[in-house]
Amino acid sequence: HKVATLSSHTQEICGLSWSPDGTTLASGGNDNMLCLWDAMTSSTSRTKFTLSEHQAAVKALAWSPHERNLLATGGGTADRTIKFWNTQTGSLLNSIDTGSQVCALQWNPHEKEILSSHGFARNHLCLWKYPTMAKIKELDGHTSRVLHMATSADGCTVVSAAADETLRFWDVFALPGVKSHKRSASDLVRSNKSKKISKTMHIR
């Protein structure tokens, strides 16, 4: 049975994610708003914070597994940024322009890194070092918007789903102590072997 109805967004809600400790619910909408809801007072339909810094729809939401109250969000085509928030205070910690629509975000469970997936114009994935946001590698292969990502149970493989009707599996997150094959952005310029893809599935 229904226990509460939360109303704050003025357009379609396109992103939703609970914090790892279950105390805060984050929602993103086509109204360019990020809303943070306190689980203890959710029945009041009043947000803990309503944050309006994004300039496009907020679909990508990802809570850090490494730092309590750290939330990453991604904006759409007119925004193109990944933003990091302290959800305890509602303060914006950092914002980086990725150059393209941000569709999804996944944290590396083993290291302080975050993977972003994108739409126009390149439809690729990018791995970033946190908190410097230095680009570690780019993963190409999809031919349309990369809408969703999910990390495997061992935390090493990420599967991406795109509007090109394929699922692609990427060996992108290394276990602690295992030699990594990650390369810097300068390596990408020198080589076209930036992607390490293990499998592609067509879902048509």
Coordinates of N, CA and C in Angstrom, one line a residue:
H1 N 0.8 -1.2 0.0 CA 0.0 0.0 0.0 C 0.9 1.2 0.0
K2 N 0.3 2.3 -0.5 CA 1.1 3.6 -0.6 C 1.2 4.2 0.8
V3 N 2.5 4.6 1.1 CA 2.7 5.3 2.3 C 3.0 6.8 2.2
A4 N 3.4 7.2 1.0 CA 3.7 8.6 0.8 C 3.7 9.0 -0.7
T5 N 3.4 10.2 -0.9 CA 3.5 10.8 -2.3 C 4.4 12.0 -2.2
L6 N 5.5 12.1 -3.0 CA 6.4 13.2 -3.0 C 6.2 14.0 -4.2
S7 N 6.0 15.3 -4.0 CA 5.8 16.2 -5.2 C 6.7 17.5 -5.1
S8 N 7.5 17.6 -6.0 CA 8.4 18.8 -6.1 C 8.8 19.1 -7.5
H9 N 9.0 18.1 -8.3 CA 9.4 18.3 -9.7 C 8.2 18.8 -10.5
T10 N 8.5 19.6 -11.5 CA 7.4 20.2 -12.4 C 7.4 19.5 -13.8
Q11 N 8.3 18.6 -14.0 CA 8.3 17.9 -15.3 C 8.7 16.4 -15.0
E12 N 8.8 15.6 -16.0 CA 9.1 14.2 -15.9 C 10.3 13.9 -15.0
I13 N 10.2 13.0 -14.1 CA 11.3 12.5 -13.3 C 12.0 11.4 -14.1
C14 N 13.3 11.6 -14.3 CA 14.1 10.7 -15.2 C 15.3 10.0 -14.5
G15 N 15.5 10.4 -13.2 CA 16.6 9.7 -12.4 C 16.2 9.6 -11.0
L16 N 16.6 8.4 -10.4 CA 16.2 8.1 -9.0 C 17.2 7.2 -8.4
S17 N 17.7 7.5 -7.2 CA 18.7 6.7 -6.5 C 18.7 6.9 -5.0
W18 N 18.7 5.8 -4.2 CA 18.9 5.9 -2.8 C 20.4 6.0 -2.4
S19 N 20.7 6.7 -1.4 CA 22.0 6.7 -0.8 C 22.3 5.3 -0.2
P20 N 23.6 4.9 -0.2 CA 23.9 3.6 0.4 C 23.4 3.3 1.8
D21 N 23.3 4.4 2.6 CA 22.9 4.2 4.0 C 21.3 4.3 4.1
G22 N 20.7 4.6 3.0 CA 19.2 4.6 3.0 C 18.6 5.8 3.6
T23 N 19.4 6.8 3.9 CA 18.8 8.0 4.6 C 18.3 9.1 3.6
T24 N 18.8 9.1 2.4 CA 18.5 10.1 1.4 C 18.2 9.5 0.0
L25 N 17.1 10.1 -0.5 CA 16.7 9.7 -1.9 C 17.0 10.9 -2.8
A26 N 17.6 10.6 -3.9 CA 17.9 11.7 -4.9 C 17.0 11.4 -6.1
S27 N 16.4 12.5 -6.6 CA 15.6 12.4 -7.8 C 16.0 13.5 -8.8
G28 N 16.1 13.2 -10.1 CA 16.4 14.2 -11.1 C 15.3 14.3 -12.1
G29 N 15.1 15.5 -12.7 CA 14.0 15.6 -13.6 C 14.3 16.4 -14.8
N30 N 13.4 16.4 -15.8 CA 13.5 17.1 -17.0 C 13.3 18.6 -16.7
D31 N 12.9 19.0 -15.5 CA 12.9 20.4 -15.1 C 14.2 20.9 -14.7
N32 N 15.3 20.1 -14.9 CA 16.7 20.5 -14.6 C 17.0 20.5 -13.1
M33 N 16.1 20.0 -12.3 CA 16.2 20.0 -10.9 C 16.7 18.7 -10.3
L34 N 17.5 18.8 -9.3 CA 18.0 17.7 -8.4 C 17.3 17.9 -7.1
C35 N 16.5 16.9 -6.7 CA 15.9 17.0 -5.4 C 16.4 15.9 -4.4
L36 N 16.7 16.3 -3.2 CA 17.2 15.4 -2.2 C 16.1 15.3 -1.1
W37 N 15.7 14.1 -0.8 CA 14.6 13.8 0.1 C 15.2 13.1 1.3
D38 N 14.8 13.5 2.5 CA 15.1 12.8 3.8 C 14.2 11.7 4.0
A39 N 14.7 10.5 4.2 CA 13.8 9.3 4.3 C 13.0 9.4 5.6
M40 N 13.5 10.1 6.6 CA 12.8 10.2 7.9 C 11.6 11.1 7.8
T41 N 11.6 12.0 6.9 CA 10.5 13.0 6.8 C 9.9 13.0 5.4
S42 N 10.0 11.9 4.7 CA 9.6 11.8 3.3 C 8.0 12.0 3.2
S43 N 7.3 11.6 4.2 CA 5.9 11.7 4.2 C 5.4 13.1 4.2
T44 N 6.2 14.1 4.5 CA 5.8 15.5 4.5 C 5.8 16.1 3.1
S45 N 6.4 15.4 2.1 CA 6.5 15.9 0.7 C 7.3 17.2 0.6
R46 N 8.2 17.4 1.5 CA 9.1 18.5 1.4 C 10.5 18.1 1.2
T47 N 11.2 18.7 0.3 CA 12.6 18.3 0.0 C 13.5 18.7 1.1
K48 N 14.6 18.0 1.2 CA 15.7 18.4 2.1 C 16.4 19.5 1.4
F49 N 16.7 19.3 0.1 CA 17.3 20.4 -0.8 C 16.7 20.2 -2.2
T50 N 16.5 21.4 -2.8 CA 16.2 21.5 -4.2 C 17.3 22.3 -4.9
L51 N 18.0 21.6 -5.8 CA 19.2 22.2 -6.4 C 19.0 22.4 -7.8
S52 N 19.3 23.6 -8.3 CA 19.0 24.0 -9.6 C 20.2 24.4 -10.5
E53 N 21.3 23.9 -10.1 CA 22.5 24.3 -10.9 C 22.6 23.7 -12.3
H54 N 22.0 22.5 -12.5 CA 22.1 21.9 -13.9 C 21.2 22.8 -14.8
Q55 N 21.7 22.8 -16.1 CA 21.0 23.5 -17.1 C 20.2 22.6 -18.1
A56 N 20.1 21.4 -17.8 CA 19.3 20.4 -18.6 C 18.9 19.3 -17.7
A57 N 18.2 18.3 -18.3 CA 17.6 17.2 -17.5 C 18.7 16.5 -16.7
V58 N 18.3 16.0 -15.5 CA 19.2 15.3 -14.6 C 18.8 13.9 -14.6
K59 N 19.4 13.0 -15.4 CA 19.1 11.6 -15.5 C 20.1 10.8 -14.8
A60 N 21.4 11.2 -14.8 CA 22.5 10.4 -14.2 C 22.7 10.7 -12.8
L61 N 22.6 9.7 -11.9 CA 22.8 9.9 -10.4 C 23.6 8.7 -9.9
A62 N 24.6 9.0 -9.1 CA 25.5 8.0 -8.6 C 26.0 8.4 -7.2
W63 N 25.8 7.6 -6.2 CA 26.3 7.8 -4.8 C 27.7 7.2 -4.7
S64 N 28.6 7.9 -4.1 CA 29.9 7.4 -3.9 C 29.9 6.2 -2.9
P65 N 30.6 5.1 -3.2 CA 30.8 4.1 -2.2 C 32.0 4.3 -1.3
H66 N 32.7 5.4 -1.5 CA 33.9 5.7 -0.8 C 33.7 6.8 0.3
E67 N 32.8 7.8 0.0 CA 32.6 8.9 0.9 C 31.1 9.1 1.2
R68 N 30.8 9.1 2.4 CA 29.4 9.3 2.8 C 28.9 10.7 2.4
N69 N 27.7 10.8 1.9 CA 27.0 12.0 1.5 C 27.6 12.6 0.2
L70 N 28.3 11.9 -0.6 CA 28.9 12.4 -1.8 C 28.0 11.8 -3.0
L71 N 27.4 12.7 -3.7 CA 26.6 12.3 -4.9 C 27.1 13.0 -6.2
A72 N 27.2 12.2 -7.2 CA 27.5 12.7 -8.5 C 26.3 12.7 -9.4
T73 N 26.1 13.8 -10.2 CA 25.0 13.9 -11.1 C 25.4 14.4 -12.4
G74 N 24.7 14.0 -13.5 CA 25.0 14.4 -14.8 C 23.9 15.1 -15.5
G75 N 24.2 16.1 -16.3 CA 23.2 16.9 -17.0 C 23.1 16.5 -18.5
G76 N 22.0 16.9 -19.1 CA 21.7 16.6 -20.5 C 22.5 17.5 -21.5
T77 N 22.0 17.5 -22.7 CA 22.7 18.1 -23.9 C 23.0 19.5 -23.7
A78 N 22.1 20.3 -23.1 CA 22.4 21.7 -22.9 C 23.3 22.0 -21.7
D79 N 23.6 21.0 -20.9 CA 24.4 21.2 -19.7 C 25.8 20.5 -19.8
R80 N 25.8 19.2 -20.0 CA 27.0 18.5 -20.3 C 28.0 18.3 -19.1
T81 N 27.5 18.7 -17.9 CA 28.4 18.6 -16.8 C 28.2 17.4 -15.9
I82 N 29.2 17.0 -15.2 CA 29.1 16.1 -14.1 C 29.4 17.0 -12.8
K83 N 28.4 17.0 -11.9 CA 28.5 17.8 -10.7 C 28.6 16.9 -9.5
F84 N 29.3 17.3 -8.5 CA 29.5 16.6 -7.2 C 28.9 17.4 -6.1
W85 N 28.2 16.7 -5.2 CA 27.4 17.4 -4.2 C 27.7 16.8 -2.8
N86 N 27.8 17.7 -1.8 CA 27.7 17.2 -0.4 C 26.2 17.3 0.0
T87 N 25.6 16.1 0.1 CA 24.2 16.0 0.3 C 23.8 16.3 1.7
Q88 N 24.8 16.4 2.6 CA 24.5 16.8 4.0 C 24.2 18.3 4.1
T89 N 25.0 19.1 3.3 CA 24.8 20.5 3.3 C 24.1 21.1 2.1
G90 N 24.1 20.3 1.0 CA 23.5 20.8 -0.2 C 24.5 21.6 -1.1
S91 N 25.7 21.6 -0.7 CA 26.7 22.4 -1.4 C 27.3 21.7 -2.6
L92 N 27.6 22.5 -3.7 CA 28.2 22.0 -4.9 C 29.7 21.9 -4.7
L93 N 30.3 20.8 -4.8 CA 31.7 20.6 -4.5 C 32.6 20.8 -5.8
N94 N 32.0 20.4 -6.9 CA 32.8 20.5 -8.2 C 31.9 20.3 -9.4
S95 N 32.3 20.9 -10.5 CA 31.5 20.7 -11.7 C 32.5 20.7 -12.9
I96 N 32.4 19.7 -13.8 CA 33.3 19.6 -14.9 C 32.4 19.4 -16.2
D97 N 32.8 20.2 -17.2 CA 32.1 20.1 -18.5 C 32.7 19.0 -19.3
T98 N 31.9 18.0 -19.6 CA 32.4 16.8 -20.3 C 32.3 17.0 -21.8
G99 N 31.6 18.0 -22.3 CA 31.6 18.2 -23.7 C 30.4 17.5 -24.4
S100 N 29.7 16.7 -23.7 CA 28.5 16.0 -24.3 C 27.5 15.6 -23.2
Q101 N 26.3 15.2 -23.7 CA 25.2 14.8 -22.8 C 25.7 13.7 -21.9
V102 N 25.4 13.8 -20.6 CA 25.7 12.8 -19.6 C 24.5 11.9 -19.4
C103 N 24.5 10.6 -19.7 CA 23.4 9.8 -19.6 C 23.4 8.9 -18.4
A104 N 24.6 8.5 -17.9 CA 24.6 7.6 -16.8 C 26.0 7.7 -16.1
L105 N 26.1 7.3 -14.8 CA 27.3 7.4 -14.0 C 27.4 6.1 -13.2
Q106 N 28.7 5.6 -13.1 CA 29.0 4.5 -12.2 C 30.3 4.7 -11.5
W107 N 30.3 4.5 -10.2 CA 31.5 4.6 -9.4 C 32.3 3.3 -9.5
N108 N 33.6 3.4 -9.5 CA 34.5 2.2 -9.4 C 34.4 1.8 -7.9
P109 N 33.9 0.6 -7.5 CA 33.8 0.2 -6.1 C 35.2 0.0 -5.4
H110 N 36.2 -0.1 -6.2 CA 37.6 -0.4 -5.7 C 38.5 0.8 -5.5
E111 N 38.3 1.8 -6.4 CA 39.1 2.9 -6.4 C 38.3 4.2 -6.5
K112 N 38.9 5.3 -6.2 CA 38.1 6.6 -6.4 C 38.2 7.0 -7.9
E113 N 37.3 6.4 -8.7 CA 37.1 6.7 -10.1 C 35.7 6.6 -10.4
I114 N 35.3 7.4 -11.4 CA 33.9 7.4 -11.8 C 33.8 7.2 -13.4
L115 N 32.9 6.4 -13.8 CA 32.7 6.2 -15.3 C 31.4 6.9 -15.7
S116 N 31.5 7.6 -16.8 CA 30.4 8.3 -17.3 C 30.0 7.8 -18.7
S117 N 28.7 7.8 -19.1 CA 28.3 7.4 -20.4 C 27.6 8.6 -21.0
H118 N 27.8 8.7 -22.4 CA 27.4 9.9 -23.1 C 26.5 9.7 -24.3
G119 N 25.9 10.8 -24.7 CA 25.1 10.8 -25.9 C 25.8 11.6 -27.0
F120 N 25.1 12.5 -27.6 CA 25.6 13.4 -28.7 C 26.9 14.1 -28.1
A121 N 28.0 14.1 -28.8 CA 28.1 13.8 -30.2 C 28.9 12.5 -30.4
R122 N 29.5 11.9 -29.3 CA 30.4 10.8 -29.5 C 29.9 9.4 -29.1
N123 N 28.8 9.5 -28.2 CA 28.2 8.2 -27.8 C 29.2 7.3 -27.1
H124 N 30.1 7.8 -26.3 CA 31.2 7.0 -25.7 C 31.1 7.0 -24.2
L125 N 32.0 6.2 -23.5 CA 32.2 6.2 -22.1 C 33.5 6.8 -21.7
C126 N 33.6 7.5 -20.6 CA 34.8 8.1 -20.1 C 35.0 7.7 -18.6
L127 N 36.3 7.3 -18.3 CA 36.7 7.0 -17.0 C 37.5 8.2 -16.4
W128 N 37.1 8.6 -15.2 CA 37.7 9.8 -14.6 C 38.3 9.5 -13.2
K129 N 39.4 10.1 -12.9 CA 39.9 10.0 -11.5 C 39.3 11.0 -10.6
Y130 N 38.8 10.6 -9.5 CA 38.2 11.5 -8.5 C 39.2 11.7 -7.3
P131 N 39.4 13.0 -6.9 CA 38.6 14.2 -7.2 C 39.2 15.1 -8.2
T132 N 40.3 14.7 -8.8 CA 41.0 15.6 -9.8 C 40.2 15.7 -11.1
M133 N 39.4 14.7 -11.4 CA 38.6 14.6 -12.6 C 39.6 14.6 -13.8
A134 N 40.8 14.1 -13.7 CA 41.6 13.8 -14.8 C 41.1 12.6 -15.6
K135 N 41.0 12.7 -16.9 CA 40.5 11.7 -17.7 C 41.5 10.5 -17.8
I136 N 41.1 9.3 -17.5 CA 41.9 8.2 -17.5 C 41.9 7.5 -18.9
K137 N 40.7 7.3 -19.4 CA 40.5 6.6 -20.7 C 39.1 6.9 -21.3
E138 N 39.0 6.7 -22.6 CA 37.8 6.8 -23.3 C 37.4 5.5 -23.9
L139 N 36.2 5.1 -23.9 CA 35.7 3.8 -24.4 C 34.8 4.0 -25.6
D140 N 35.2 3.7 -26.8 CA 34.3 3.9 -27.9 C 33.8 2.6 -28.4
G141 N 32.7 2.6 -29.2 CA 32.1 1.4 -29.7 C 30.6 1.6 -30.0
H142 N 29.9 2.2 -29.1 CA 28.4 2.4 -29.3 C 28.2 3.5 -30.4
T143 N 27.1 3.3 -31.1 CA 26.8 4.3 -32.2 C 25.6 5.1 -32.0
S144 N 25.1 5.1 -30.7 CA 24.0 5.9 -30.3 C 24.1 6.1 -28.8
R145 N 23.2 6.9 -28.3 CA 23.2 7.3 -26.9 C 23.4 6.1 -25.9
V146 N 24.4 6.2 -25.0 CA 24.6 5.2 -24.0 C 23.8 5.5 -22.8
L147 N 22.6 4.8 -22.7 CA 21.6 5.3 -21.8 C 21.7 4.7 -20.4
H148 N 22.3 3.5 -20.3 CA 22.3 2.9 -19.0 C 23.7 2.1 -18.8
M149 N 24.1 2.0 -17.5 CA 25.2 1.2 -17.1 C 24.9 0.4 -15.9
A150 N 25.6 -0.7 -15.7 CA 25.5 -1.5 -14.5 C 26.8 -2.3 -14.3
T151 N 27.2 -2.4 -13.0 CA 28.5 -3.0 -12.7 C 28.2 -4.4 -12.2
S152 N 29.1 -5.3 -12.6 CA 29.0 -6.7 -12.2 C 29.2 -6.9 -10.7
A153 N 28.8 -8.1 -10.2 CA 28.9 -8.4 -8.8 C 30.3 -8.3 -8.2
D154 N 31.3 -8.7 -9.1 CA 32.7 -8.6 -8.6 C 33.3 -7.2 -8.7
G155 N 32.5 -6.3 -9.3 CA 32.9 -4.9 -9.4 C 34.0 -4.6 -10.4
C156 N 34.2 -5.5 -11.4 CA 35.2 -5.3 -12.4 C 34.7 -5.0 -13.8
T157 N 33.5 -5.6 -14.1 CA 33.0 -5.4 -15.5 C 31.8 -4.5 -15.4
V158 N 31.7 -3.6 -16.4 CA 30.6 -2.7 -16.6 C 29.9 -3.0 -17.9
V159 N 28.5 -3.2 -17.8 CA 27.8 -3.4 -19.0 C 27.1 -2.1 -19.4
S160 N 27.1 -1.7 -20.6 CA 26.4 -0.5 -21.1 C 25.3 -0.8 -22.1
A161 N 24.2 -0.1 -22.0 CA 23.1 -0.3 -22.9 C 22.8 1.0 -23.6
A162 N 22.7 0.9 -24.9 CA 22.6 2.1 -25.7 C 21.3 2.0 -26.7
A163 N 21.0 3.2 -27.2 CA 20.0 3.3 -28.2 C 20.3 2.6 -29.5
D164 N 21.5 2.1 -29.7 CA 21.9 1.3 -30.9 C 21.5 -0.2 -30.7
E165 N 20.8 -0.5 -29.7 CA 20.2 -1.8 -29.5 C 21.3 -2.9 -29.2
T166 N 22.4 -2.4 -28.5 CA 23.4 -3.4 -28.1 C 23.7 -3.2 -26.6
L167 N 24.1 -4.3 -26.0 CA 24.7 -4.3 -24.7 C 26.2 -4.6 -24.9
R168 N 27.1 -3.7 -24.3 CA 28.5 -3.9 -24.4 C 29.1 -4.1 -23.0
F169 N 30.0 -5.1 -22.9 CA 30.6 -5.4 -21.6 C 32.1 -4.9 -21.6
W170 N 32.4 -4.2 -20.6 CA 33.8 -3.5 -20.6 C 34.5 -4.0 -19.3
D171 N 35.8 -4.4 -19.6 CA 36.7 -4.8 -18.5 C 37.4 -3.5 -18.0
V172 N 36.7 -2.7 -17.2 CA 37.2 -1.4 -16.9 C 37.6 -1.1 -15.5
F173 N 37.1 -1.8 -14.5 CA 37.5 -1.6 -13.1 C 38.4 -2.7 -12.6
A174 N 39.6 -2.4 -12.2 CA 40.5 -3.4 -11.7 C 40.4 -3.7 -10.2
L175 N 40.5 -4.9 -9.8 CA 40.5 -5.3 -8.4 C 41.8 -4.7 -7.7
P176 N 41.7 -4.4 -6.4 CA 42.9 -3.9 -5.8 C 44.1 -4.9 -5.8
G177 N 45.3 -4.4 -6.2 CA 46.4 -5.3 -6.2 C 46.6 -5.9 -7.6
V178 N 45.6 -5.8 -8.5 CA 45.7 -6.4 -9.8 C 46.3 -5.3 -10.7
K179 N 47.3 -5.7 -11.6 CA 47.8 -4.7 -12.5 C 46.8 -4.2 -13.4
S180 N 46.7 -2.8 -13.5 CA 45.7 -2.2 -14.3 C 46.3 -1.9 -15.7
H181 N 45.4 -1.9 -16.7 CA 45.8 -1.5 -18.1 C 45.3 -0.1 -18.4
K182 N 44.9 0.7 -17.4 CA 44.4 2.0 -17.7 C 45.5 2.9 -18.2
R183 N 45.1 3.8 -19.0 CA 46.1 4.8 -19.6 C 45.6 6.2 -19.4
S184 N 46.6 7.1 -19.5 CA 46.2 8.5 -19.4 C 45.7 9.0 -20.7
A185 N 45.1 10.3 -20.6 CA 44.6 10.9 -21.8 C 45.6 11.1 -22.9
S186 N 46.9 11.3 -22.5 CA 47.9 11.5 -23.5 C 48.2 10.2 -24.2
D187 N 48.0 9.0 -23.5 CA 48.1 7.7 -24.2 C 47.0 7.6 -25.3
L188 N 45.9 8.2 -25.0 CA 44.8 8.0 -26.0 C 45.1 8.7 -27.3
V189 N 45.8 9.8 -27.2 CA 46.2 10.5 -28.4 C 47.1 9.7 -29.3
R190 N 48.0 9.0 -28.6 CA 49.0 8.2 -29.3 C 48.5 6.9 -29.8
S191 N 47.3 6.4 -29.4 CA 46.9 5.1 -29.7 C 45.4 5.0 -29.9
N192 N 44.9 4.2 -30.9 CA 43.5 4.0 -31.0 C 43.0 2.8 -30.3
K193 N 43.8 2.2 -29.4 CA 43.4 1.0 -28.7 C 42.9 1.4 -27.3
S194 N 42.1 2.4 -27.2 CA 41.6 2.9 -25.9 C 40.5 2.0 -25.4
K195 N 39.8 1.3 -26.2 CA 38.7 0.5 -25.6 C 39.2 -1.0 -25.3
K196 N 38.7 -1.5 -24.2 CA 38.9 -2.9 -23.9 C 37.6 -3.5 -23.7
I197 N 37.0 -4.0 -24.7 CA 35.7 -4.6 -24.7 C 35.8 -6.1 -24.7
S198 N 35.0 -6.7 -23.9 CA 35.1 -8.2 -23.8 C 33.9 -8.9 -24.5
K199 N 32.8 -8.2 -24.7 CA 31.7 -8.8 -25.4 C 30.6 -7.8 -25.8
T200 N 30.0 -8.1 -26.9 CA 28.9 -7.3 -27.4 C 27.7 -8.1 -27.7
M201 N 26.5 -7.7 -27.2 CA 25.3 -8.5 -27.4 C 24.3 -7.6 -28.1
H202 N 23.7 -8.1 -29.2 CA 22.7 -7.3 -29.9 C 21.3 -7.8 -29.4
I203 N 20.5 -6.8 -29.0 CA 19.2 -7.1 -28.3 C 18.0 -6.9 -29.2
R204 N 18.2 -6.7 -30.5 CA 17.0 -6.5 -31.3 C 16.2 -7.7 -31.4

